[in-house]
Coordinates of N, CA and C and ligand atoms in Angstrom, one line a residue:
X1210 N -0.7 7.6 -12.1 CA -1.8 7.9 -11.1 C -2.4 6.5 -10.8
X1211 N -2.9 6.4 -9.7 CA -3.0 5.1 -9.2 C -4.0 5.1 -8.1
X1212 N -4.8 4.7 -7.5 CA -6.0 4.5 -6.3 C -6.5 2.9 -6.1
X1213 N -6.2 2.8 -5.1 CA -7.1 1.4 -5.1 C -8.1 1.7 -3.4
X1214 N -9.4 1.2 -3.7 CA -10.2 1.1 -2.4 C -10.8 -0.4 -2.3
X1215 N -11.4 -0.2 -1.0 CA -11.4 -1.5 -0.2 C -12.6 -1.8 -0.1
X1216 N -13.2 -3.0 -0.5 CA -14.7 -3.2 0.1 C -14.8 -4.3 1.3
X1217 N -15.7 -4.3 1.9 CA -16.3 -4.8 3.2 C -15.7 -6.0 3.1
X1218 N -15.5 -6.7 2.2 CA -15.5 -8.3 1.9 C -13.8 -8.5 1.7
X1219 N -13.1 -7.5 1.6 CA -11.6 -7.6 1.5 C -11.1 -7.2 0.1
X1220 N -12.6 -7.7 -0.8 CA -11.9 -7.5 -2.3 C -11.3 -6.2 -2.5
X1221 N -10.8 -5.6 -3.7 CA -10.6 -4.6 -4.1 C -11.2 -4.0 -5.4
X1222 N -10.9 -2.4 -5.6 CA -11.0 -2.2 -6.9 C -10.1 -1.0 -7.0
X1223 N -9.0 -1.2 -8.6 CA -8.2 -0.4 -8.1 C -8.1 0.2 -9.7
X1224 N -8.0 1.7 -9.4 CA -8.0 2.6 -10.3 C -7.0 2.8 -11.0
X1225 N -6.4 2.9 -12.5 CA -5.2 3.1 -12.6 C -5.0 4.0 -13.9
X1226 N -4.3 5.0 -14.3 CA -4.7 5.8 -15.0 C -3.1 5.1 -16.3
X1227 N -3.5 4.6 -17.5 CA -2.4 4.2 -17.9 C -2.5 3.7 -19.4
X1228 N -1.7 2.7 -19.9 CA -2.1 1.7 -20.8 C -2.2 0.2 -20.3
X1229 N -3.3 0.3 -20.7 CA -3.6 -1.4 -19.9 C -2.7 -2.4 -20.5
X1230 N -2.3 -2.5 -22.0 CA -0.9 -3.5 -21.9 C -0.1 -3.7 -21.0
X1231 N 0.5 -2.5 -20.3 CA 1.6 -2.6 -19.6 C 0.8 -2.9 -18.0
X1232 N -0.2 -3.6 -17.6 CA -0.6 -3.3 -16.6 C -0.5 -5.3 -16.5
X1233 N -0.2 -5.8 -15.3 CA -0.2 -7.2 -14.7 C -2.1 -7.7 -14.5
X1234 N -2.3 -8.3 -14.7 CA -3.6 -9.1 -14.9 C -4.0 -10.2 -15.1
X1235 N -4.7 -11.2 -14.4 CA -4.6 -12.6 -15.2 C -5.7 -12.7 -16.0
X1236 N -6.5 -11.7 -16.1 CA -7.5 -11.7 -17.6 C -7.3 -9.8 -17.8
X1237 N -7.3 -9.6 -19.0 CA -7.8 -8.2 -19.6 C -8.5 -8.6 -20.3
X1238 N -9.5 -7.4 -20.0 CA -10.5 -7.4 -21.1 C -10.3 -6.2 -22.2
X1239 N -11.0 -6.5 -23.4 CA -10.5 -5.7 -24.8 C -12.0 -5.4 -25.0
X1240 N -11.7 -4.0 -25.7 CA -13.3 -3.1 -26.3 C -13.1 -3.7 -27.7
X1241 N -13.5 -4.7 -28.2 CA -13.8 -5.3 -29.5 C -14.9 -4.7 -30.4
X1242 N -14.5 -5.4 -31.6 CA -16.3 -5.1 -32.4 C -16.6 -6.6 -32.5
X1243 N -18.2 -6.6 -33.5 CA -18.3 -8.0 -33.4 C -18.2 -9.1 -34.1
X1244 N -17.2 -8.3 -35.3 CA -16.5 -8.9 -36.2 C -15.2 -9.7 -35.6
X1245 N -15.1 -9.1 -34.4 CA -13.7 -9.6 -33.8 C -12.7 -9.7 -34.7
X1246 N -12.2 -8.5 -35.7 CA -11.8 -8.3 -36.2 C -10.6 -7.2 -35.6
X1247 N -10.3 -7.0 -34.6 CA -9.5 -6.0 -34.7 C -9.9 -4.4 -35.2
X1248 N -8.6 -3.5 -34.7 CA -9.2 -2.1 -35.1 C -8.4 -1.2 -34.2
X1249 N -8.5 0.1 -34.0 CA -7.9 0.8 -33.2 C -7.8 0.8 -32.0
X1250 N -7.6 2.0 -31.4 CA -8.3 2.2 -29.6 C -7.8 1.4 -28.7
X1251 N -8.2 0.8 -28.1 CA -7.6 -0.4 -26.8 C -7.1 -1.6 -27.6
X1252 N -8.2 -1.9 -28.3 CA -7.9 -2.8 -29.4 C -6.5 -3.2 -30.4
X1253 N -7.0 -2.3 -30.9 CA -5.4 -2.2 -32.0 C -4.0 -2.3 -30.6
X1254 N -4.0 -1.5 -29.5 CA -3.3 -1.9 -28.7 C -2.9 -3.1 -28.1
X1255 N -3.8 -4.0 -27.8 CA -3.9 -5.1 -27.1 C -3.3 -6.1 -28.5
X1256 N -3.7 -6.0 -29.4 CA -2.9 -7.0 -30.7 C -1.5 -6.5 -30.4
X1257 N -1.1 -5.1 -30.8 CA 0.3 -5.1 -31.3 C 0.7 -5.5 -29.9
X1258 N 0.7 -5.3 -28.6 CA 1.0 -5.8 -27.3 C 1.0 -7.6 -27.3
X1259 N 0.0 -8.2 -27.6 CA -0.2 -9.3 -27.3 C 0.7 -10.0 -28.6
X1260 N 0.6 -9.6 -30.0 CA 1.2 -9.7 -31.2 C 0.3 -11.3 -31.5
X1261 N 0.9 -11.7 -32.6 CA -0.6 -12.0 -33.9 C -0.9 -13.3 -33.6
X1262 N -0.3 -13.9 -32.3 CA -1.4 -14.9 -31.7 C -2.3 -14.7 -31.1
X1263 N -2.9 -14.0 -30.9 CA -4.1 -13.3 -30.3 C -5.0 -13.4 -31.9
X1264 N -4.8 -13.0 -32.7 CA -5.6 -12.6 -33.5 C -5.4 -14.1 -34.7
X1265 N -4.9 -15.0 -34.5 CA -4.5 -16.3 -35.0 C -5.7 -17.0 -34.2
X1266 N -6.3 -16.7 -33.2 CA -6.9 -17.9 -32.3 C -8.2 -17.0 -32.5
X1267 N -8.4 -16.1 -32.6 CA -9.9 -15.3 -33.1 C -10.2 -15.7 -34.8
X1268 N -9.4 -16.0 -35.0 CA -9.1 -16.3 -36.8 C -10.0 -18.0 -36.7
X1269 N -9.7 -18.2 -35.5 CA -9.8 -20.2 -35.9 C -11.5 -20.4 -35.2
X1270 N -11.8 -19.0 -34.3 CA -13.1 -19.3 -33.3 C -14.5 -18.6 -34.8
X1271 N -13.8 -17.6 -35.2 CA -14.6 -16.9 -36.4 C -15.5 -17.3 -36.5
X1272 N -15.2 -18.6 -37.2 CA -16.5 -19.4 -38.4 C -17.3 -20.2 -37.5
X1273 N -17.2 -20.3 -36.2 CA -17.6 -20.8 -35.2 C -18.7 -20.2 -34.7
X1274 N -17.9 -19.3 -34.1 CA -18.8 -18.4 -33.0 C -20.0 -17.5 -34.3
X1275 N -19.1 -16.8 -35.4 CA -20.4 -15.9 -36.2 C -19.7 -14.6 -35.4
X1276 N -21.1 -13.2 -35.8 CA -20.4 -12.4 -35.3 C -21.2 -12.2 -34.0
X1277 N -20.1 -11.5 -32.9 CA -20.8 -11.4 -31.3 C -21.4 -10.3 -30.9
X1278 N -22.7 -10.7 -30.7 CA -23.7 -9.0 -30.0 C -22.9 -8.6 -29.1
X1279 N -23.5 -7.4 -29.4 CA -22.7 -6.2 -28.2 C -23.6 -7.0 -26.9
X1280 N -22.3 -6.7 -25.8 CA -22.9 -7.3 -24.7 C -22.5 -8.8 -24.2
X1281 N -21.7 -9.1 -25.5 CA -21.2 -10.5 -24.9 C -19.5 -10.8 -25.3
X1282 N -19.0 -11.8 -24.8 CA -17.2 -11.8 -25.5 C -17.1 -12.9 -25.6
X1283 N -15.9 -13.1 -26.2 CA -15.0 -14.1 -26.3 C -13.9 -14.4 -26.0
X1284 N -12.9 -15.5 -25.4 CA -11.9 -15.9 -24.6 C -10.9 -16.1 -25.5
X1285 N -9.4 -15.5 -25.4 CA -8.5 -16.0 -25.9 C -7.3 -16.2 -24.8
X1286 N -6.5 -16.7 -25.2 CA -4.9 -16.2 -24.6 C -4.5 -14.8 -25.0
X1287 N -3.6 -14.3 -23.9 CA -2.9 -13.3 -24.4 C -1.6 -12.9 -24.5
X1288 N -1.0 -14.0 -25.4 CA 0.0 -14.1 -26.1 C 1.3 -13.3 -25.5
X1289 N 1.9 -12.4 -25.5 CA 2.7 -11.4 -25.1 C 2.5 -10.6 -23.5
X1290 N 1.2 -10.6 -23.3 CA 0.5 -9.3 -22.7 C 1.1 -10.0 -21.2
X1291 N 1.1 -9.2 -20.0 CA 1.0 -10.0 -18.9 C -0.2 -10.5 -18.2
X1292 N -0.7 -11.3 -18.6 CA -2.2 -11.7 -18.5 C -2.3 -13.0 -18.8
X1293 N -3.2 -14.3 -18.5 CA -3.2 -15.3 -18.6 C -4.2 -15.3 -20.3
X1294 N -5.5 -14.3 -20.2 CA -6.3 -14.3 -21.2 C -6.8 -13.2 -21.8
X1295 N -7.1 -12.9 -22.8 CA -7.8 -12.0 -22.8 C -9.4 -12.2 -23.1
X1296 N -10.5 -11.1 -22.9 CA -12.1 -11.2 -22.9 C -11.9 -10.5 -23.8
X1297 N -12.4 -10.5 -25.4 CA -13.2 -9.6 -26.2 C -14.0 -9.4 -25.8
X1298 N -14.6 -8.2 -25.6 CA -16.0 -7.4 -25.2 C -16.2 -6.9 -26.4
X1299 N -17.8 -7.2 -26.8 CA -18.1 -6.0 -27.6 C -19.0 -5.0 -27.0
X1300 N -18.6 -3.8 -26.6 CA -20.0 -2.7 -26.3 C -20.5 -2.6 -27.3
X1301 N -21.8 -1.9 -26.6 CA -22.9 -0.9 -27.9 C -22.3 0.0 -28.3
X1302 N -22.5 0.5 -29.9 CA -22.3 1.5 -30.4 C -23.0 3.0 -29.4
X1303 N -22.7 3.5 -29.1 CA -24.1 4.4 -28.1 C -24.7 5.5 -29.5
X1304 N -26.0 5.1 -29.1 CA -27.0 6.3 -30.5 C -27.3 7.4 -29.6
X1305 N -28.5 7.2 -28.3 CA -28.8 8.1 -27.1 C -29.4 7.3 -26.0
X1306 N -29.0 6.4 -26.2 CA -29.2 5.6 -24.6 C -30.4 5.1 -24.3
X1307 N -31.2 5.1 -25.4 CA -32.6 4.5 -25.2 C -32.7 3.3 -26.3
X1308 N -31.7 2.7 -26.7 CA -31.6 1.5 -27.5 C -30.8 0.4 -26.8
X1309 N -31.2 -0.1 -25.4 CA -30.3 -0.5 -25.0 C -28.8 -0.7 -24.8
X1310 N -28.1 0.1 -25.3 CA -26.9 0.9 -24.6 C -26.9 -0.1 -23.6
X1311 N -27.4 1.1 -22.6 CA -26.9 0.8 -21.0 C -27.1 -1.0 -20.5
X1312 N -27.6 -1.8 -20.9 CA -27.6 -2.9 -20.5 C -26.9 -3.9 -21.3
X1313 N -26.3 -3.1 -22.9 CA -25.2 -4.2 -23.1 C -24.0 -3.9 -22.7
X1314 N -23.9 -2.5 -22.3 CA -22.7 -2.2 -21.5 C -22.4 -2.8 -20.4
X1315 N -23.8 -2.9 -19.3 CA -23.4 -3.5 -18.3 C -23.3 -5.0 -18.2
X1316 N -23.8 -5.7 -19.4 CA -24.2 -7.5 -19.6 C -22.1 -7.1 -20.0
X1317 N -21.3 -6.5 -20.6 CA -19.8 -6.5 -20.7 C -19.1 -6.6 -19.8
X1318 N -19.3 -6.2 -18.6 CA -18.8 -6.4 -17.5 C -18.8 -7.9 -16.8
X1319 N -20.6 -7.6 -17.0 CA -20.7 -9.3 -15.9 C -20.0 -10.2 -16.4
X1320 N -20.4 -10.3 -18.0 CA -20.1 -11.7 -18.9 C -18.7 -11.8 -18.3
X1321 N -17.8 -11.0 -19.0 CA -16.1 -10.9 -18.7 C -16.2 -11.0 -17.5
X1322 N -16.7 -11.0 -16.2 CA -16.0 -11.3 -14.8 C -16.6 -12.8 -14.4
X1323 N -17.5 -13.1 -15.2 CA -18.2 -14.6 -15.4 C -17.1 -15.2 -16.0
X1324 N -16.8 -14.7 -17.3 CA -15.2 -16.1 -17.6 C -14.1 -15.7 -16.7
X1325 N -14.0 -14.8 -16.1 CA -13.1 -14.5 -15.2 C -13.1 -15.9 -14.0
X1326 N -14.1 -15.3 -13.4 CA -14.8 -16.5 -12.3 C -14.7 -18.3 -12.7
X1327 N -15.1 -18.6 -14.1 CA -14.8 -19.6 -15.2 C -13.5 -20.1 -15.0
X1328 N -12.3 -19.0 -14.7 CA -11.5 -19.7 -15.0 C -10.2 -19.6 -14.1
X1329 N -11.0 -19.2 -12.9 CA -10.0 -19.2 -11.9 C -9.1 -18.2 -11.6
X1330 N -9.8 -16.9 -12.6 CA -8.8 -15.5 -12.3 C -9.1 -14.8 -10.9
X1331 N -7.9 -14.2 -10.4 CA -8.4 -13.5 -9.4 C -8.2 -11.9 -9.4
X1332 N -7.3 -11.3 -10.6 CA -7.4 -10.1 -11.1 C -8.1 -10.0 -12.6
X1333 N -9.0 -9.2 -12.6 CA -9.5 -8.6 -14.2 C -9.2 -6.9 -14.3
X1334 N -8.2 -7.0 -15.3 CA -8.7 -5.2 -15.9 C -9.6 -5.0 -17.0
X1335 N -10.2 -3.9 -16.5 CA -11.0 -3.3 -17.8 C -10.1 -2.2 -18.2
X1336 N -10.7 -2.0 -19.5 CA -10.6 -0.3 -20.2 C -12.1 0.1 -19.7
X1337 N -12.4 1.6 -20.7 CA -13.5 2.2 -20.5 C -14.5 1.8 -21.9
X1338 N -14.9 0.2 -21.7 CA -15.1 -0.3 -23.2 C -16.3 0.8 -23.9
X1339 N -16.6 0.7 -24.7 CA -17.4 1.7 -25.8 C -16.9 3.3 -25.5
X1340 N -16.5 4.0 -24.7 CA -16.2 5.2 -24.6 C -15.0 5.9 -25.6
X1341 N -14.8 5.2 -26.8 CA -13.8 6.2 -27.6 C -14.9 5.8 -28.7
X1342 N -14.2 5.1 -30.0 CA -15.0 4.7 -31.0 C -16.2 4.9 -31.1
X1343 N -16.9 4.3 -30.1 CA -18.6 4.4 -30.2 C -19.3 4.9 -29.4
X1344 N -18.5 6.0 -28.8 CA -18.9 7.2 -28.1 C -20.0 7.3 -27.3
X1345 N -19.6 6.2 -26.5 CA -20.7 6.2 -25.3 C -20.0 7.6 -24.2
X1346 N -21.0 8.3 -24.0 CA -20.4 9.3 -23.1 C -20.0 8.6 -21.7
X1347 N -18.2 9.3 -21.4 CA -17.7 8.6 -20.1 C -18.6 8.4 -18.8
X1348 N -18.9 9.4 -18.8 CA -19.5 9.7 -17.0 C -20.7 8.0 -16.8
X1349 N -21.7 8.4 -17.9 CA -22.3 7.4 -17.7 C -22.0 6.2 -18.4
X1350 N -20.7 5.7 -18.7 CA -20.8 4.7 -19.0 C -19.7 4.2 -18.1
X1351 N -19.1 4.8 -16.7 CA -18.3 4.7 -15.8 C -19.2 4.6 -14.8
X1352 N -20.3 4.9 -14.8 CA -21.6 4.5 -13.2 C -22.0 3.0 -13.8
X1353 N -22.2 2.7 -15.4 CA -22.4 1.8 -15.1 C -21.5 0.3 -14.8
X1354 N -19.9 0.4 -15.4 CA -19.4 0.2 -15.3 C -19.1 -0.6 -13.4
X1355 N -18.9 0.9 -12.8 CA -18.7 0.6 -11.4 C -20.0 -0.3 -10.6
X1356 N -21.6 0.1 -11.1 CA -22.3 -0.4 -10.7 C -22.4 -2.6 -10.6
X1357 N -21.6 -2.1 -11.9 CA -21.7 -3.9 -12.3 C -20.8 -4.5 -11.8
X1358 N -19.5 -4.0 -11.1 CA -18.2 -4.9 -10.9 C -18.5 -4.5 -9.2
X1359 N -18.6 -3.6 -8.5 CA -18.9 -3.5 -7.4 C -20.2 -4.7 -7.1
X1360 N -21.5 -5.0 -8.0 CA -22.5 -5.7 -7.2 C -21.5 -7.2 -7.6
X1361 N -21.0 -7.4 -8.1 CA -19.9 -8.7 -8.6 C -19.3 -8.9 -7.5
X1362 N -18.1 -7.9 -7.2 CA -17.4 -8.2 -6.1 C -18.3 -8.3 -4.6
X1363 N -19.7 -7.3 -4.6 CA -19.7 -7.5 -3.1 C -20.8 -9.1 -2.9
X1364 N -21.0 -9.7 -4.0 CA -22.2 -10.9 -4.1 C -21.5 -11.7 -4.1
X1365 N -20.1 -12.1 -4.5 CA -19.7 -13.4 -5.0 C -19.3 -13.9 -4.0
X1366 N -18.7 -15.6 -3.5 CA -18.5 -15.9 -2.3 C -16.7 -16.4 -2.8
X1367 N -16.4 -16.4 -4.0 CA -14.9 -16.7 -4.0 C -14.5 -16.2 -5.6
X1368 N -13.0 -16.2 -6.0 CA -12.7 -16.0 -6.9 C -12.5 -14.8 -6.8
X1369 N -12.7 -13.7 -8.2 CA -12.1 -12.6 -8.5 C -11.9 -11.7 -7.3
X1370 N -10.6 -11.5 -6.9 CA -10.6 -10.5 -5.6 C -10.1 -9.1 -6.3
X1371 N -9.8 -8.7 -7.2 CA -9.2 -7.7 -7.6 C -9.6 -7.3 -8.8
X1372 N -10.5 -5.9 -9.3 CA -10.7 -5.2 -10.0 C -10.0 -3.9 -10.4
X1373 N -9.7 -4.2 -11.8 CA -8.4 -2.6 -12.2 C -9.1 -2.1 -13.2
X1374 N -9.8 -0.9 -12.9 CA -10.2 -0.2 -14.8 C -9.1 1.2 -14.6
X1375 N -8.7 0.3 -16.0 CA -7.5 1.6 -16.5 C -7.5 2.4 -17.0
X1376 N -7.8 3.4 -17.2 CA -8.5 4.5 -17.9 C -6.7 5.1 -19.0
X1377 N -7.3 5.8 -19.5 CA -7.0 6.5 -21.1 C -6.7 7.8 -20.5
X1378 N -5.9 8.6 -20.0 CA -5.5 10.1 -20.0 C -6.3 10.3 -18.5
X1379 N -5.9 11.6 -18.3 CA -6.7 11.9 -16.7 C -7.5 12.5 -16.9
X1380 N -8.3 12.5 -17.7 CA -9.8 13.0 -17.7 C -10.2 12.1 -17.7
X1381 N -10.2 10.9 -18.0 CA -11.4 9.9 -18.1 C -11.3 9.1 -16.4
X1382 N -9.7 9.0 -15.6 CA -9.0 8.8 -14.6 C -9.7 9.7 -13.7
X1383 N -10.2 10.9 -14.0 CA -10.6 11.7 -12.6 C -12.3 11.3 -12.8
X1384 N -12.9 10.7 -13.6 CA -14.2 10.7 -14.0 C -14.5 9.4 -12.5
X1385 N -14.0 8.3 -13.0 CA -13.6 7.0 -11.6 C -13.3 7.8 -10.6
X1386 N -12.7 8.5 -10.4 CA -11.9 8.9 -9.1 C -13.1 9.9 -8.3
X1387 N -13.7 10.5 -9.3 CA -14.9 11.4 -8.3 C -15.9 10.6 -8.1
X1388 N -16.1 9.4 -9.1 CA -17.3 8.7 -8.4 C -16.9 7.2 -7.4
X1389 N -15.9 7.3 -7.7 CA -15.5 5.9 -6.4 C -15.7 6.9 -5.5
X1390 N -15.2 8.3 -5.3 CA -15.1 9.2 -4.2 C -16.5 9.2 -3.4
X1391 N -17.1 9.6 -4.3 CA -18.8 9.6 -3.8 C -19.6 8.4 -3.8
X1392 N -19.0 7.2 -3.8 CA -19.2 5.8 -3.7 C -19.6 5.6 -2.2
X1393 N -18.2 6.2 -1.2 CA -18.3 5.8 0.4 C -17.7 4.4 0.6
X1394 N -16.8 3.9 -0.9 CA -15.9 3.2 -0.5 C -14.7 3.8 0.0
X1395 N -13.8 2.8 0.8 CA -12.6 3.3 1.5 C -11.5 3.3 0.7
X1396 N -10.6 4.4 0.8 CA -9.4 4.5 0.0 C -8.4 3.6 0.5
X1397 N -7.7 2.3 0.0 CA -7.1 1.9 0.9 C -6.0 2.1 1.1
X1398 N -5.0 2.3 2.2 CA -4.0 2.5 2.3 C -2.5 1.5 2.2
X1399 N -2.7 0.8 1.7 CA -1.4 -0.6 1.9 C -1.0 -0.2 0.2
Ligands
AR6_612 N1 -5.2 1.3 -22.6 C1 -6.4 1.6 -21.9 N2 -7.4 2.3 -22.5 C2 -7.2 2.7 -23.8 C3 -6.0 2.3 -24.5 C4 -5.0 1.6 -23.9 N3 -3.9 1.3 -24.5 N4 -6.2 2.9 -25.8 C5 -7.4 3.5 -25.8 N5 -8.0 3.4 -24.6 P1 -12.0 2.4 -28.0 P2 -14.8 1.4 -28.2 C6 -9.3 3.8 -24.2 O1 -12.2 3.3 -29.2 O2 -15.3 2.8 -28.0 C7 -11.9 -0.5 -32.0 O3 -11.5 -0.1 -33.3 C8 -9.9 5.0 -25.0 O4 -9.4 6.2 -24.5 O5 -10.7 1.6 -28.0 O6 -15.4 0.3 -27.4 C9 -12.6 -1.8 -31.9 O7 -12.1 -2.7 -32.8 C10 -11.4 4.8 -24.6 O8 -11.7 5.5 -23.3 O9 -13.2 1.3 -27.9 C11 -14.0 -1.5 -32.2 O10 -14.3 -1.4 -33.6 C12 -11.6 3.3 -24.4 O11 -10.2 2.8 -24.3 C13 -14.2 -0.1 -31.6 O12 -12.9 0.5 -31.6 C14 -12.4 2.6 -25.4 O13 -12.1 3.2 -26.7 C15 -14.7 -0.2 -30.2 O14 -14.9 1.1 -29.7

């Protein structure tokens, strides 16, 4: 399953219901912790996909970086994946949405389309970061998701022209799909 719609500016954002390994990108972003340690979920996918240079170059930034607040990432290659790099993202764990949640969720998006922009990409995919493990509920953490990559795309004057969040099964796929719907973005047809 697949959608992509069109904004005013030409960019895109395109819906894709799948496994983000297998998806073309010149940055993916990964739902990390802040151990950058690895783990299941998108995670554990993106290593065995990218395979253990990915996790060799988070090995060498470690003692460096410390561990990263939810809300912020870090840059690797992505070894295997089709993608130039990958963004560790860490989300918030979600408790009930009055612990700031919702603004390290959204500070995940900017940062990652900020090294995006950094580095000359002009596709980024997301997953639906914090929505399995740390159980941010989908709906709202897909408004804010779209809120943050939408004011991205329609403020910037160059770089990232194409947004892909790939969702996990078609329930989390129809969750995007009703609210791009009610967005009054255009479905594009090419
Ligand atoms: N492609 C796209 N989306 C996926 C894939 C995939 N291959 N696999 C899972 N998802 P989660 P979190 C979806 O738990 O909640 C890890 O252990 C999944 O259905 O991966 O941010 C990390 O190391 C869900 O909608 O990330 C952290 O410790 C979404 O990806 C912790 O989990 C995010 O689920 C982070 O938890």
């Amino acid at each position: 399953m697949e959608k992509r719609y069109r904004l005013n500016n030409g960019r895109a954002i395109r819906l894709v219901e799948g496994d983000i390994t297998r998806i073309a990108a010149d940055a993916i972003a990964n739902a990390a912790n802040s151990a950058l340690a690895g783990g299941g979920g998108v995670d554990g996918a993106i290593h065995r996909a990218g395979g253990a240079e990915i996790m060799r170059e988070l090995d060498e930034m470690r003692p460096r970086v410390g561990r990263v607040p939810a809300g912020q990432a870090v840059a690797t290659g992505a070894g295997r994946l089709p993608a130039q790099y990958v963004f560790h993202a860490v989300g918030p764990v979600y408790r009930d949405g009055r612990h700031g949640e919702p603004e390290a969720l959204a500070s995940c998006y900017r940062v990652c389309l900020e090294m995006a922009e950094e580095r000359g990409c002009r596709t980024v995919s997301f997953p639906a970061i914090s929505t399995g493990v740390y159980g941010y509920p989908a709906e709202e953490a897909a408004r804010i998701a779209l809120r943050e990559v939408r004011g991205f795309l329609e403020s910037r004057a160059a770089g990232v022209q194409e947004v892909i969040f790939v969702q996990f099964g078609e329930a989390a796929y129809r969750v995007y799909e009703r609210l791009l719907g009610e967005s009054g973005l255009k479905e594009a047809q090419d």
